[in-house]
Each structure stands twice: as C-alpha cells, then as structure tokens.
JSON list of C-alpha atoms and ligand atoms in Angstrom, two decimals:
[
{"chain": "A", "resi": 149, "resn": "UNK", "atom": "CA", "xyz": [94.85, 112.97, 114.76]},
{"chain": "A", "resi": 150, "resn": "UNK", "atom": "CA", "xyz": [97.57, 114.63, 111.95]},
{"chain": "A", "resi": 151, "resn": "UNK", "atom": "CA", "xyz": [97.32, 117.89, 110.26]},
{"chain": "A", "resi": 152, "resn": "UNK", "atom": "CA", "xyz": [95.64, 116.49, 106.79]},
{"chain": "A", "resi": 153, "resn": "UNK", "atom": "CA", "xyz": [92.85, 114.61, 108.53]},
{"chain": "A", "resi": 154, "resn": "UNK", "atom": "CA", "xyz": [92.35, 117.82, 110.17]},
{"chain": "A", "resi": 155, "resn": "UNK", "atom": "CA", "xyz": [91.96, 119.83, 107.13]},
{"chain": "A", "resi": 156, "resn": "UNK", "atom": "CA", "xyz": [89.89, 117.09, 105.16]},
{"chain": "A", "resi": 157, "resn": "UNK", "atom": "CA", "xyz": [87.35, 117.28, 108.42]},
{"chain": "A", "resi": 158, "resn": "UNK", "atom": "CA", "xyz": [84.44, 118.57, 106.25]},
{"chain": "A", "resi": 159, "resn": "UNK", "atom": "CA", "xyz": [84.28, 115.97, 103.17]},
{"chain": "A", "resi": 160, "resn": "UNK", "atom": "CA", "xyz": [85.73, 113.33, 105.70]},
{"chain": "A", "resi": 161, "resn": "UNK", "atom": "CA", "xyz": [83.06, 113.03, 107.63]},
{"chain": "A", "resi": 162, "resn": "UNK", "atom": "CA", "xyz": [81.76, 109.62, 108.32]},
{"chain": "A", "resi": 163, "resn": "UNK", "atom": "CA", "xyz": [78.59, 110.51, 106.57]},
{"chain": "A", "resi": 164, "resn": "UNK", "atom": "CA", "xyz": [80.15, 111.05, 103.20]},
{"chain": "A", "resi": 165, "resn": "UNK", "atom": "CA", "xyz": [82.41, 107.76, 103.93]},
{"chain": "A", "resi": 166, "resn": "UNK", "atom": "CA", "xyz": [78.98, 105.72, 104.59]},
{"chain": "A", "resi": 167, "resn": "UNK", "atom": "CA", "xyz": [77.32, 107.40, 101.68]},
{"chain": "A", "resi": 168, "resn": "UNK", "atom": "CA", "xyz": [80.45, 105.74, 99.43]},
{"chain": "A", "resi": 169, "resn": "UNK", "atom": "CA", "xyz": [79.72, 102.07, 100.77]},
{"chain": "A", "resi": 170, "resn": "UNK", "atom": "CA", "xyz": [76.15, 102.06, 100.40]},
{"chain": "A", "resi": 171, "resn": "UNK", "atom": "CA", "xyz": [76.77, 102.63, 96.81]},
{"chain": "A", "resi": 172, "resn": "UNK", "atom": "CA", "xyz": [79.89, 100.25, 96.68]},
{"chain": "A", "resi": 173, "resn": "UNK", "atom": "CA", "xyz": [77.12, 97.80, 98.00]},
{"chain": "A", "resi": 174, "resn": "UNK", "atom": "CA", "xyz": [74.70, 98.73, 95.79]},
{"chain": "A", "resi": 175, "resn": "UNK", "atom": "CA", "xyz": [77.17, 98.38, 92.95]},
{"chain": "A", "resi": 176, "resn": "UNK", "atom": "CA", "xyz": [77.36, 94.26, 93.78]},
{"chain": "A", "resi": 177, "resn": "UNK", "atom": "CA", "xyz": [80.47, 94.67, 96.15]},
{"chain": "A", "resi": 178, "resn": "UNK", "atom": "CA", "xyz": [79.83, 92.07, 98.72]},
{"chain": "A", "resi": 179, "resn": "UNK", "atom": "CA", "xyz": [82.72, 91.69, 100.94]},
{"chain": "A", "resi": 180, "resn": "UNK", "atom": "CA", "xyz": [82.16, 93.58, 104.28]},
{"chain": "A", "resi": 181, "resn": "UNK", "atom": "CA", "xyz": [85.91, 93.28, 105.51]},
{"chain": "A", "resi": 182, "resn": "UNK", "atom": "CA", "xyz": [86.87, 95.60, 102.37]},
{"chain": "A", "resi": 183, "resn": "UNK", "atom": "CA", "xyz": [84.02, 97.73, 102.57]},
{"chain": "A", "resi": 184, "resn": "UNK", "atom": "CA", "xyz": [84.82, 98.10, 106.01]},
{"chain": "A", "resi": 185, "resn": "UNK", "atom": "CA", "xyz": [88.79, 99.16, 105.60]},
{"chain": "A", "resi": 186, "resn": "UNK", "atom": "CA", "xyz": [87.69, 101.69, 103.05]},
{"chain": "A", "resi": 187, "resn": "UNK", "atom": "CA", "xyz": [85.01, 103.22, 104.91]},
{"chain": "A", "resi": 188, "resn": "UNK", "atom": "CA", "xyz": [87.98, 103.80, 107.84]},
{"chain": "A", "resi": 189, "resn": "UNK", "atom": "CA", "xyz": [90.85, 104.63, 105.07]},
{"chain": "A", "resi": 190, "resn": "UNK", "atom": "CA", "xyz": [91.15, 108.92, 104.68]},
{"chain": "A", "resi": 191, "resn": "UNK", "atom": "CA", "xyz": [90.89, 108.59, 100.65]},
{"chain": "A", "resi": 192, "resn": "UNK", "atom": "CA", "xyz": [91.03, 112.09, 100.47]},
{"chain": "A", "resi": 193, "resn": "UNK", "atom": "CA", "xyz": [94.84, 112.31, 101.73]},
{"chain": "A", "resi": 194, "resn": "UNK", "atom": "CA", "xyz": [95.64, 110.79, 98.57]},
{"chain": "A", "resi": 195, "resn": "UNK", "atom": "CA", "xyz": [94.91, 113.26, 96.26]},
{"chain": "A", "resi": 196, "resn": "UNK", "atom": "CA", "xyz": [95.94, 117.18, 96.04]},
{"chain": "A", "resi": 197, "resn": "UNK", "atom": "CA", "xyz": [94.07, 119.49, 98.30]},
{"chain": "A", "resi": 198, "resn": "UNK", "atom": "CA", "xyz": [92.22, 120.62, 95.38]},
{"chain": "A", "resi": 199, "resn": "UNK", "atom": "CA", "xyz": [90.60, 117.29, 94.98]},
{"chain": "A", "resi": 200, "resn": "UNK", "atom": "CA", "xyz": [89.88, 116.26, 98.35]},
{"chain": "A", "resi": 201, "resn": "UNK", "atom": "CA", "xyz": [86.72, 117.27, 98.83]},
{"chain": "A", "resi": 202, "resn": "UNK", "atom": "CA", "xyz": [85.68, 114.72, 95.85]},
{"chain": "A", "resi": 203, "resn": "UNK", "atom": "CA", "xyz": [87.52, 111.79, 97.16]},
{"chain": "A", "resi": 204, "resn": "UNK", "atom": "CA", "xyz": [84.30, 109.98, 98.21]},
{"chain": "A", "resi": 205, "resn": "UNK", "atom": "CA", "xyz": [82.40, 110.62, 94.79]},
{"chain": "A", "resi": 206, "resn": "UNK", "atom": "CA", "xyz": [82.08, 107.66, 92.78]},
{"chain": "A", "resi": 207, "resn": "UNK", "atom": "CA", "xyz": [85.09, 108.54, 89.97]},
{"chain": "A", "resi": 208, "resn": "UNK", "atom": "CA", "xyz": [88.65, 108.26, 88.88]},
{"chain": "A", "resi": 209, "resn": "UNK", "atom": "CA", "xyz": [90.90, 111.15, 90.25]},
{"chain": "A", "resi": 210, "resn": "UNK", "atom": "CA", "xyz": [94.34, 112.73, 88.55]},
{"chain": "A", "resi": 211, "resn": "UNK", "atom": "CA", "xyz": [97.37, 112.15, 90.51]},
{"chain": "A", "resi": 212, "resn": "UNK", "atom": "CA", "xyz": [99.51, 113.82, 88.21]},
{"chain": "A", "resi": 213, "resn": "UNK", "atom": "CA", "xyz": [101.80, 112.73, 85.60]},
{"chain": "A", "resi": 214, "resn": "UNK", "atom": "CA", "xyz": [98.65, 111.73, 83.62]},
{"chain": "A", "resi": 215, "resn": "UNK", "atom": "CA", "xyz": [98.34, 109.20, 86.24]},
{"chain": "A", "resi": 216, "resn": "UNK", "atom": "CA", "xyz": [94.70, 108.67, 87.74]},
{"chain": "A", "resi": 217, "resn": "UNK", "atom": "CA", "xyz": [93.55, 107.35, 90.96]},
{"chain": "A", "resi": 218, "resn": "UNK", "atom": "CA", "xyz": [90.26, 104.31, 90.19]},
{"chain": "A", "resi": 219, "resn": "UNK", "atom": "CA", "xyz": [87.27, 105.02, 91.75]},
{"chain": "A", "resi": 220, "resn": "UNK", "atom": "CA", "xyz": [86.15, 103.82, 94.50]},
{"chain": "A", "resi": 221, "resn": "UNK", "atom": "CA", "xyz": [84.09, 100.68, 93.01]},
{"chain": "A", "resi": 222, "resn": "UNK", "atom": "CA", "xyz": [87.18, 99.31, 91.03]},
{"chain": "A", "resi": 223, "resn": "UNK", "atom": "CA", "xyz": [89.20, 99.49, 93.93]},
{"chain": "A", "resi": 224, "resn": "UNK", "atom": "CA", "xyz": [87.06, 97.76, 95.74]},
{"chain": "A", "resi": 225, "resn": "UNK", "atom": "CA", "xyz": [86.24, 95.12, 92.59]},
{"chain": "A", "resi": 226, "resn": "UNK", "atom": "CA", "xyz": [89.84, 94.23, 92.57]},
{"chain": "A", "resi": 227, "resn": "UNK", "atom": "CA", "xyz": [90.47, 93.94, 96.04]},
{"chain": "A", "resi": 228, "resn": "UNK", "atom": "CA", "xyz": [87.81, 91.32, 96.86]},
{"chain": "A", "resi": 229, "resn": "UNK", "atom": "CA", "xyz": [88.90, 89.45, 93.53]},
{"chain": "A", "resi": 230, "resn": "UNK", "atom": "CA", "xyz": [92.16, 89.25, 94.98]},
{"chain": "A", "resi": 231, "resn": "UNK", "atom": "CA", "xyz": [90.99, 88.34, 98.62]},
{"chain": "A", "resi": 232, "resn": "UNK", "atom": "CA", "xyz": [87.93, 85.70, 97.31]},
{"chain": "A", "resi": 233, "resn": "UNK", "atom": "CA", "xyz": [90.54, 82.75, 97.44]},
{"chain": "A", "resi": 234, "resn": "UNK", "atom": "CA", "xyz": [91.26, 83.38, 101.21]},
{"chain": "A", "resi": 235, "resn": "UNK", "atom": "CA", "xyz": [93.91, 84.86, 103.18]},
{"chain": "A", "resi": 236, "resn": "UNK", "atom": "CA", "xyz": [96.86, 86.09, 101.71]},
{"chain": "A", "resi": 237, "resn": "UNK", "atom": "CA", "xyz": [100.42, 86.49, 103.26]},
{"chain": "A", "resi": 238, "resn": "UNK", "atom": "CA", "xyz": [102.32, 88.44, 100.49]},
{"chain": "A", "resi": 239, "resn": "UNK", "atom": "CA", "xyz": [100.92, 90.68, 97.89]},
{"chain": "A", "resi": 240, "resn": "UNK", "atom": "CA", "xyz": [102.77, 92.58, 95.08]},
{"chain": "A", "resi": 241, "resn": "UNK", "atom": "CA", "xyz": [101.20, 95.55, 93.74]},
{"chain": "A", "resi": 242, "resn": "UNK", "atom": "CA", "xyz": [102.17, 97.18, 89.81]},
{"chain": "A", "resi": 243, "resn": "UNK", "atom": "CA", "xyz": [101.82, 100.42, 89.98]},
{"chain": "A", "resi": 244, "resn": "UNK", "atom": "CA", "xyz": [101.82, 102.08, 93.60]},
{"chain": "A", "resi": 245, "resn": "UNK", "atom": "CA", "xyz": [100.24, 105.53, 92.04]},
{"chain": "A", "resi": 246, "resn": "UNK", "atom": "CA", "xyz": [99.01, 107.65, 94.98]},
{"chain": "A", "resi": 247, "resn": "UNK", "atom": "CA", "xyz": [99.24, 104.64, 97.30]},
{"chain": "A", "resi": 248, "resn": "UNK", "atom": "CA", "xyz": [95.67, 104.32, 97.87]},
{"chain": "A", "resi": 249, "resn": "UNK", "atom": "CA", "xyz": [95.22, 100.77, 96.48]},
{"chain": "A", "resi": 250, "resn": "UNK", "atom": "CA", "xyz": [98.44, 99.82, 98.44]},
{"chain": "A", "resi": 251, "resn": "UNK", "atom": "CA", "xyz": [96.87, 101.39, 101.89]},
{"chain": "A", "resi": 252, "resn": "UNK", "atom": "CA", "xyz": [93.37, 99.14, 101.00]},
{"chain": "A", "resi": 253, "resn": "UNK", "atom": "CA", "xyz": [95.97, 96.16, 100.52]},
{"chain": "A", "resi": 254, "resn": "UNK", "atom": "CA", "xyz": [98.25, 96.82, 103.54]},
{"chain": "A", "resi": 255, "resn": "UNK", "atom": "CA", "xyz": [94.77, 95.77, 105.83]},
{"chain": "A", "resi": 256, "resn": "UNK", "atom": "CA", "xyz": [94.15, 93.33, 104.64]},
{"chain": "A", "resi": 257, "resn": "UNK", "atom": "CA", "xyz": [97.07, 90.65, 103.81]},
{"chain": "A", "resi": 258, "resn": "UNK", "atom": "CA", "xyz": [100.32, 90.28, 105.65]},
{"chain": "A", "resi": 259, "resn": "UNK", "atom": "CA", "xyz": [102.87, 92.21, 103.43]},
{"chain": "A", "resi": 260, "resn": "UNK", "atom": "CA", "xyz": [102.33, 94.02, 100.14]},
{"chain": "A", "resi": 261, "resn": "UNK", "atom": "CA", "xyz": [105.24, 94.85, 97.61]},
{"chain": "A", "resi": 262, "resn": "UNK", "atom": "CA", "xyz": [104.62, 97.81, 95.57]},
{"chain": "A", "resi": 263, "resn": "UNK", "atom": "CA", "xyz": [106.31, 99.02, 92.50]},
{"chain": "A", "resi": 264, "resn": "UNK", "atom": "CA", "xyz": [106.12, 102.57, 90.70]},
{"chain": "A", "resi": 265, "resn": "UNK", "atom": "CA", "xyz": [108.14, 103.92, 87.67]},
{"chain": "A", "resi": 266, "resn": "UNK", "atom": "CA", "xyz": [107.53, 107.53, 88.63]},
{"chain": "A", "resi": 267, "resn": "UNK", "atom": "CA", "xyz": [110.14, 108.54, 91.20]},
{"chain": "A", "resi": 268, "resn": "UNK", "atom": "CA", "xyz": [107.80, 111.59, 92.54]},
{"chain": "A", "resi": 269, "resn": "UNK", "atom": "CA", "xyz": [104.78, 109.75, 93.09]},
{"chain": "A", "resi": 270, "resn": "UNK", "atom": "CA", "xyz": [106.61, 107.11, 94.96]},
{"chain": "A", "resi": 271, "resn": "UNK", "atom": "CA", "xyz": [107.77, 109.43, 97.04]},
{"chain": "A", "resi": 272, "resn": "UNK", "atom": "CA", "xyz": [104.52, 111.01, 97.80]},
{"chain": "A", "resi": 273, "resn": "UNK", "atom": "CA", "xyz": [103.04, 107.67, 98.19]},
{"chain": "A", "resi": 274, "resn": "UNK", "atom": "CA", "xyz": [105.62, 106.95, 100.72]},
{"chain": "A", "resi": 275, "resn": "UNK", "atom": "CA", "xyz": [105.15, 109.83, 103.05]},
{"chain": "A", "resi": 276, "resn": "UNK", "atom": "CA", "xyz": [101.22, 109.11, 103.06]},
{"chain": "A", "resi": 277, "resn": "UNK", "atom": "CA", "xyz": [101.28, 105.49, 104.16]},
{"chain": "A", "resi": 278, "resn": "UNK", "atom": "CA", "xyz": [103.89, 106.31, 106.49]},
{"chain": "A", "resi": 279, "resn": "UNK", "atom": "CA", "xyz": [101.50, 109.06, 108.00]},
{"chain": "A", "resi": 280, "resn": "UNK", "atom": "CA", "xyz": [99.13, 105.97, 108.10]},
{"chain": "A", "resi": 281, "resn": "UNK", "atom": "CA", "xyz": [101.68, 104.18, 110.13]},
{"chain": "A", "resi": 282, "resn": "UNK", "atom": "CA", "xyz": [101.25, 101.51, 107.46]},
{"chain": "A", "resi": 283, "resn": "UNK", "atom": "CA", "xyz": [104.34, 99.55, 107.99]},
{"chain": "A", "resi": 284, "resn": "UNK", "atom": "CA", "xyz": [104.11, 96.29, 106.46]},
{"chain": "A", "resi": 285, "resn": "UNK", "atom": "CA", "xyz": [104.71, 97.74, 102.88]},
{"chain": "A", "resi": 286, "resn": "UNK", "atom": "CA", "xyz": [107.70, 98.01, 100.77]},
{"chain": "A", "resi": 287, "resn": "UNK", "atom": "CA", "xyz": [107.91, 100.46, 97.93]},
{"chain": "A", "resi": 288, "resn": "UNK", "atom": "CA", "xyz": [110.29, 100.18, 94.67]},
{"chain": "A", "resi": 289, "resn": "UNK", "atom": "CA", "xyz": [111.00, 102.28, 92.13]},
{"chain": "A", "resi": 290, "resn": "UNK", "atom": "CA", "xyz": [110.84, 100.06, 89.33]},
{"chain": "A", "resi": 291, "resn": "UNK", "atom": "CA", "xyz": [109.50, 98.51, 86.31]},
{"chain": "A", "resi": 292, "resn": "UNK", "atom": "CA", "xyz": [106.72, 96.56, 87.23]},
{"chain": "A", "resi": 293, "resn": "UNK", "atom": "CA", "xyz": [106.28, 94.54, 83.75]},
{"chain": "A", "resi": 294, "resn": "UNK", "atom": "CA", "xyz": [108.92, 92.66, 85.42]},
{"chain": "A", "resi": 295, "resn": "UNK", "atom": "CA", "xyz": [107.48, 92.14, 88.69]},
{"chain": "A", "resi": 296, "resn": "UNK", "atom": "CA", "xyz": [109.87, 92.23, 92.02]},
{"chain": "A", "resi": 297, "resn": "UNK", "atom": "CA", "xyz": [111.72, 89.16, 91.75]},
{"chain": "A", "resi": 298, "resn": "UNK", "atom": "CA", "xyz": [113.36, 89.37, 95.29]},
{"chain": "A", "resi": 299, "resn": "UNK", "atom": "CA", "xyz": [110.46, 88.68, 97.40]},
{"chain": "A", "resi": 300, "resn": "UNK", "atom": "CA", "xyz": [108.82, 86.29, 95.30]},
{"chain": "A", "resi": 301, "resn": "UNK", "atom": "CA", "xyz": [106.50, 84.36, 94.94]},
{"chain": "A", "resi": 302, "resn": "UNK", "atom": "CA", "xyz": [103.66, 85.80, 95.88]},
{"chain": "A", "resi": 303, "resn": "UNK", "atom": "CA", "xyz": [100.06, 85.05, 96.75]},
{"chain": "A", "resi": 304, "resn": "UNK", "atom": "CA", "xyz": [98.64, 87.48, 95.51]},
{"chain": "A", "resi": 305, "resn": "UNK", "atom": "CA", "xyz": [99.44, 89.84, 92.77]},
{"chain": "A", "resi": 306, "resn": "UNK", "atom": "CA", "xyz": [97.18, 93.25, 91.42]},
{"chain": "A", "resi": 307, "resn": "UNK", "atom": "CA", "xyz": [98.16, 95.68, 88.69]},
{"chain": "A", "resi": 308, "resn": "UNK", "atom": "CA", "xyz": [96.94, 98.66, 88.43]},
{"chain": "A", "resi": 309, "resn": "UNK", "atom": "CA", "xyz": [98.26, 99.76, 84.89]},
{"chain": "A", "resi": 310, "resn": "UNK", "atom": "CA", "xyz": [97.24, 97.78, 81.73]},
{"chain": "A", "resi": 311, "resn": "UNK", "atom": "CA", "xyz": [99.40, 95.71, 79.73]},
{"chain": "A", "resi": 312, "resn": "UNK", "atom": "CA", "xyz": [98.69, 94.50, 76.15]},
{"chain": "A", "resi": 313, "resn": "UNK", "atom": "CA", "xyz": [99.39, 91.07, 77.37]},
{"chain": "A", "resi": 314, "resn": "UNK", "atom": "CA", "xyz": [100.21, 89.73, 81.10]},
{"chain": "A", "resi": 315, "resn": "UNK", "atom": "CA", "xyz": [103.63, 89.59, 81.46]},
{"chain": "A", "resi": 316, "resn": "UNK", "atom": "CA", "xyz": [105.12, 86.54, 81.60]},
{"chain": "A", "resi": 317, "resn": "UNK", "atom": "CA", "xyz": [107.51, 87.31, 84.85]},
{"chain": "A", "resi": 318, "resn": "UNK", "atom": "CA", "xyz": [104.27, 88.25, 86.79]},
{"chain": "A", "resi": 319, "resn": "UNK", "atom": "CA", "xyz": [103.31, 84.75, 86.23]},
{"chain": "A", "resi": 320, "resn": "UNK", "atom": "CA", "xyz": [106.10, 83.31, 86.82]},
{"chain": "A", "resi": 321, "resn": "UNK", "atom": "CA", "xyz": [106.40, 85.28, 90.34]},
{"chain": "A", "resi": 322, "resn": "UNK", "atom": "CA", "xyz": [102.67, 84.19, 91.12]},
{"chain": "A", "resi": 323, "resn": "UNK", "atom": "CA", "xyz": [102.86, 80.92, 94.06]},
{"chain": "A", "resi": 324, "resn": "UNK", "atom": "CA", "xyz": [100.83, 77.90, 93.28]},
{"chain": "A", "resi": 325, "resn": "UNK", "atom": "CA", "xyz": [97.13, 78.53, 94.14]},
{"chain": "A", "resi": 326, "resn": "UNK", "atom": "CA", "xyz": [98.30, 82.44, 93.85]},
{"chain": "A", "resi": 327, "resn": "UNK", "atom": "CA", "xyz": [96.00, 84.88, 92.00]},
{"chain": "A", "resi": 328, "resn": "UNK", "atom": "CA", "xyz": [97.11, 87.77, 89.53]},
{"chain": "A", "resi": 329, "resn": "UNK", "atom": "CA", "xyz": [94.15, 90.22, 89.08]},
{"chain": "A", "resi": 330, "resn": "UNK", "atom": "CA", "xyz": [95.14, 92.83, 85.87]},
{"chain": "A", "resi": 331, "resn": "UNK", "atom": "CA", "xyz": [93.61, 94.74, 83.48]},
{"chain": "A", "resi": 332, "resn": "UNK", "atom": "CA", "xyz": [94.59, 93.51, 80.17]},
{"chain": "A", "resi": 333, "resn": "UNK", "atom": "CA", "xyz": [94.21, 95.44, 76.68]},
{"chain": "A", "resi": 334, "resn": "UNK", "atom": "CA", "xyz": [95.12, 98.83, 74.68]},
{"chain": "A", "resi": 335, "resn": "UNK", "atom": "CA", "xyz": [91.88, 100.14, 73.04]},
{"chain": "A", "resi": 336, "resn": "UNK", "atom": "CA", "xyz": [89.44, 98.27, 75.04]},
{"chain": "A", "resi": 337, "resn": "UNK", "atom": "CA", "xyz": [90.48, 96.52, 78.24]},
{"chain": "A", "resi": 338, "resn": "UNK", "atom": "CA", "xyz": [89.32, 93.55, 80.58]},
{"chain": "A", "resi": 339, "resn": "UNK", "atom": "CA", "xyz": [89.85, 93.31, 84.13]},
{"chain": "A", "resi": 340, "resn": "UNK", "atom": "CA", "xyz": [91.45, 89.54, 84.29]},
{"chain": "A", "resi": 341, "resn": "UNK", "atom": "CA", "xyz": [91.72, 86.98, 87.27]},
{"chain": "A", "resi": 342, "resn": "UNK", "atom": "CA", "xyz": [94.36, 84.29, 86.75]},
{"chain": "A", "resi": 343, "resn": "UNK", "atom": "CA", "xyz": [94.80, 81.33, 89.37]},
{"chain": "A", "resi": 344, "resn": "UNK", "atom": "CA", "xyz": [97.96, 79.34, 89.22]},
{"chain": "A", "resi": 345, "resn": "UNK", "atom": "CA", "xyz": [96.79, 75.81, 89.51]},
{"chain": "A", "resi": 346, "resn": "UNK", "atom": "CA", "xyz": [98.85, 72.36, 89.43]},
{"chain": "A", "resi": 347, "resn": "UNK", "atom": "CA", "xyz": [97.15, 72.14, 86.07]},
{"chain": "A", "resi": 348, "resn": "UNK", "atom": "CA", "xyz": [98.13, 75.55, 84.89]},
{"chain": "A", "resi": 349, "resn": "UNK", "atom": "CA", "xyz": [97.26, 79.04, 85.22]},
{"chain": "A", "resi": 350, "resn": "UNK", "atom": "CA", "xyz": [93.48, 79.35, 85.00]},
{"chain": "A", "resi": 351, "resn": "UNK", "atom": "CA", "xyz": [92.00, 83.16, 83.38]},
{"chain": "A", "resi": 352, "resn": "UNK", "atom": "CA", "xyz": [88.93, 84.49, 83.86]},
{"chain": "A", "resi": 353, "resn": "UNK", "atom": "CA", "xyz": [87.49, 87.74, 82.31]},
{"chain": "A", "resi": 354, "resn": "UNK", "atom": "CA", "xyz": [85.74, 89.72, 84.97]},
{"chain": "A", "resi": 355, "resn": "UNK", "atom": "CA", "xyz": [84.57, 93.72, 83.75]},
{"chain": "A", "resi": 356, "resn": "UNK", "atom": "CA", "xyz": [85.31, 95.88, 80.87]},
{"chain": "A", "resi": 357, "resn": "UNK", "atom": "CA", "xyz": [87.88, 98.39, 82.63]},
{"chain": "A", "resi": 358, "resn": "UNK", "atom": "CA", "xyz": [89.67, 101.82, 81.63]},
{"chain": "A", "resi": 359, "resn": "UNK", "atom": "CA", "xyz": [93.28, 101.91, 82.84]},
{"chain": "A", "resi": 360, "resn": "UNK", "atom": "CA", "xyz": [96.41, 103.85, 82.30]},
{"chain": "A", "resi": 361, "resn": "UNK", "atom": "CA", "xyz": [98.98, 101.91, 79.92]},
{"chain": "A", "resi": 362, "resn": "UNK", "atom": "CA", "xyz": [101.55, 99.90, 81.74]},
{"chain": "A", "resi": 363, "resn": "UNK", "atom": "CA", "xyz": [104.82, 101.46, 80.23]},
{"chain": "A", "resi": 364, "resn": "UNK", "atom": "CA", "xyz": [108.21, 100.32, 80.59]},
{"chain": "A", "resi": 365, "resn": "UNK", "atom": "CA", "xyz": [111.06, 102.65, 81.65]},
{"chain": "A", "resi": 366, "resn": "UNK", "atom": "CA", "xyz": [111.23, 104.80, 84.71]},
{"chain": "A", "resi": 367, "resn": "UNK", "atom": "CA", "xyz": [110.73, 108.54, 85.16]},
{"chain": "A", "resi": 368, "resn": "UNK", "atom": "CA", "xyz": [113.14, 110.35, 88.06]},
{"chain": "B", "resi": 447, "resn": "SAH", "atom": "N1", "xyz": [96.80, 102.13, 92.54]},
{"chain": "B", "resi": 447, "resn": "SAH", "atom": "C1", "xyz": [97.00, 103.30, 92.14]},
{"chain": "B", "resi": 447, "resn": "SAH", "atom": "C2", "xyz": [97.10, 103.70, 90.51]},
{"chain": "B", "resi": 447, "resn": "SAH", "atom": "C3", "xyz": [97.57, 104.42, 89.75]},
{"chain": "B", "resi": 447, "resn": "SAH", "atom": "S1", "xyz": [97.22, 104.74, 88.07]},
{"chain": "B", "resi": 447, "resn": "SAH", "atom": "C4", "xyz": [96.16, 104.60, 92.68]},
{"chain": "B", "resi": 447, "resn": "SAH", "atom": "O1", "xyz": [95.84, 103.47, 93.93]},
{"chain": "B", "resi": 447, "resn": "SAH", "atom": "O2", "xyz": [96.78, 105.60, 92.91]},
{"chain": "B", "resi": 447, "resn": "SAH", "atom": "C5", "xyz": [98.96, 103.02, 87.48]},
{"chain": "B", "resi": 447, "resn": "SAH", "atom": "C6", "xyz": [100.48, 103.28, 87.86]},
{"chain": "B", "resi": 447, "resn": "SAH", "atom": "O3", "xyz": [101.13, 102.42, 87.23]},
{"chain": "B", "resi": 447, "resn": "SAH", "atom": "C7", "xyz": [100.87, 104.78, 87.85]},
{"chain": "B", "resi": 447, "resn": "SAH", "atom": "O4", "xyz": [100.96, 105.74, 89.01]},
{"chain": "B", "resi": 447, "resn": "SAH", "atom": "C8", "xyz": [101.93, 104.76, 87.07]},
{"chain": "B", "resi": 447, "resn": "SAH", "atom": "O5", "xyz": [102.76, 105.50, 86.68]},
{"chain": "B", "resi": 447, "resn": "SAH", "atom": "C9", "xyz": [102.58, 103.12, 87.01]},
{"chain": "B", "resi": 447, "resn": "SAH", "atom": "N2", "xyz": [102.79, 102.24, 86.56]},
{"chain": "B", "resi": 447, "resn": "SAH", "atom": "C10", "xyz": [102.38, 102.04, 84.79]},
{"chain": "B", "resi": 447, "resn": "SAH", "atom": "N3", "xyz": [103.25, 101.64, 84.42]},
{"chain": "B", "resi": 447, "resn": "SAH", "atom": "C11", "xyz": [104.42, 101.03, 85.42]},
{"chain": "B", "resi": 447, "resn": "SAH", "atom": "C12", "xyz": [105.31, 99.93, 85.48]},
{"chain": "B", "resi": 447, "resn": "SAH", "atom": "N4", "xyz": [105.79, 99.14, 84.15]},
{"chain": "B", "resi": 447, "resn": "SAH", "atom": "N5", "xyz": [105.82, 99.29, 86.14]},
{"chain": "B", "resi": 447, "resn": "SAH", "atom": "C13", "xyz": [106.00, 100.10, 87.51]},
{"chain": "B", "resi": 447, "resn": "SAH", "atom": "N6", "xyz": [104.34, 101.32, 87.54]},
{"chain": "B", "resi": 447, "resn": "SAH", "atom": "C14", "xyz": [103.82, 101.46, 86.29]}
]
C-alpha cells in the first residue's frame, strides 16, 4: 500500500465506497463492470488532501486552475455510454484534469490517450497514474480541440470540457463504428453521444450537464 492510500484510510473505507456505488445504482447506472472499477479506484487520491474526505460524495470537486473533477454519477454515466457499443481498444480523452476519469478508462479499455491544456494539472495526473501503475495511458500537453492525430483513429473519444460545437477534428479522428461522448453548449449544455456509421454521424442527446468550457491555448 502506498502512503497516499494509508493517509486516506478512514474515508476510503470499503463502506464509503460501497455507498457511492449503491448511489450510482439508484441514479440509474447499470454497467456492473464500470461500478466495480469505480468501487476499486481511490478517488481521494485525485483531489487535494483537504478535500479527500469528500471524494466519495455525490459532488464535483475543485482541482485547481478553476477546473473541476466531475461527480461520480457523471463519470460513470459517460464511461457507460462510451462502452455501451462493446470493448474499446483505443480511447482519446480530452481534458485529463485530475486524471480520475483517465484512471477509470484505463482499467476498462486497451489504451488511453489523454490530452490536457494546463501543464501543472497534467503533471499531477501523471504522478497519480504512475502511483496506481496504470501503464496503458499516454498523456499529452496540447489543445484537445484538435484531438491527437498521431494515435488516431480512436474507437472511443470522451471529452470532459464543453465546446460550443463539436470540433471537426474529433469527428475526423473517430474510427468507423467509433463513439464520441461529449458535453456541448455554453449556458445550457447537453451530453451528446455521436456514433460514426457508414451513413455518417448519428447523434443522440443524453443528459443535461454542467462542464467547464473547452478552451483553446496552453497554460505552462
Ligand atoms: N476528466 C477530468 C475533468 C477535468 S475538468 C477529471 O477527471 O478530473 C476538464 C479539463 O479539461 C480541465 O482540466 C481543463 O483544463 C481541460 N481542458 C479544457 N479545454 C481543453 C482543451 N482545449 N484541451 C485539453 N484540455 C482542455
């Protein structure tokens, strides 16, 4: 056990995590594998120590630089939507943030490529993913609105920051049959699921959501 886990022992008790999973089930999450992974991932490691005891609550949490780690329900919902078409080999995440969503994905798909525009957040995320020995993740400090061409096409793309409109580049980097889960909009945002089919892109609007905006430009 590493020191972070030792520090968090009280609030990370199996019971606290069980409660989180029970709540997810009540909120309508049905993918048992996703819930298993969330039960076993130390969410408290992805926030500052002062917030660790709130890590398994049903709320989003600040991670610095005006960014937030989504509430467990949203993480579960997006992951479930992404995986609903069957197993995924290559997944692009836009907005690494704390690295929590990255860690969840890494345990469920072949490889995760994740981009983040704020360098210090990426640095912390990298350390956490390393501590957890999630070695099938590659991180990049870049503007995720452009996707990550080098590793495309992806059979899944998940964005955790909201653009006004879906960037063309993300659609272009989706493999045939690939799935994109992304919050879209400014004041009112909706989670959208886009599937690439031979006939074109099929889009379904899912939940109403609240995400930080997708922004251009890098922070060093
Ligand atoms: N998945 C993250 C959520 C973090 S919030 C987690 O589990 O913690 C969304 C993140 O998207 C922020 O870290 C923000 O800096 C990042 N972001 C916003 N616009 C971006 C862009 N154009 N390219 C890459 N990352 C971006």
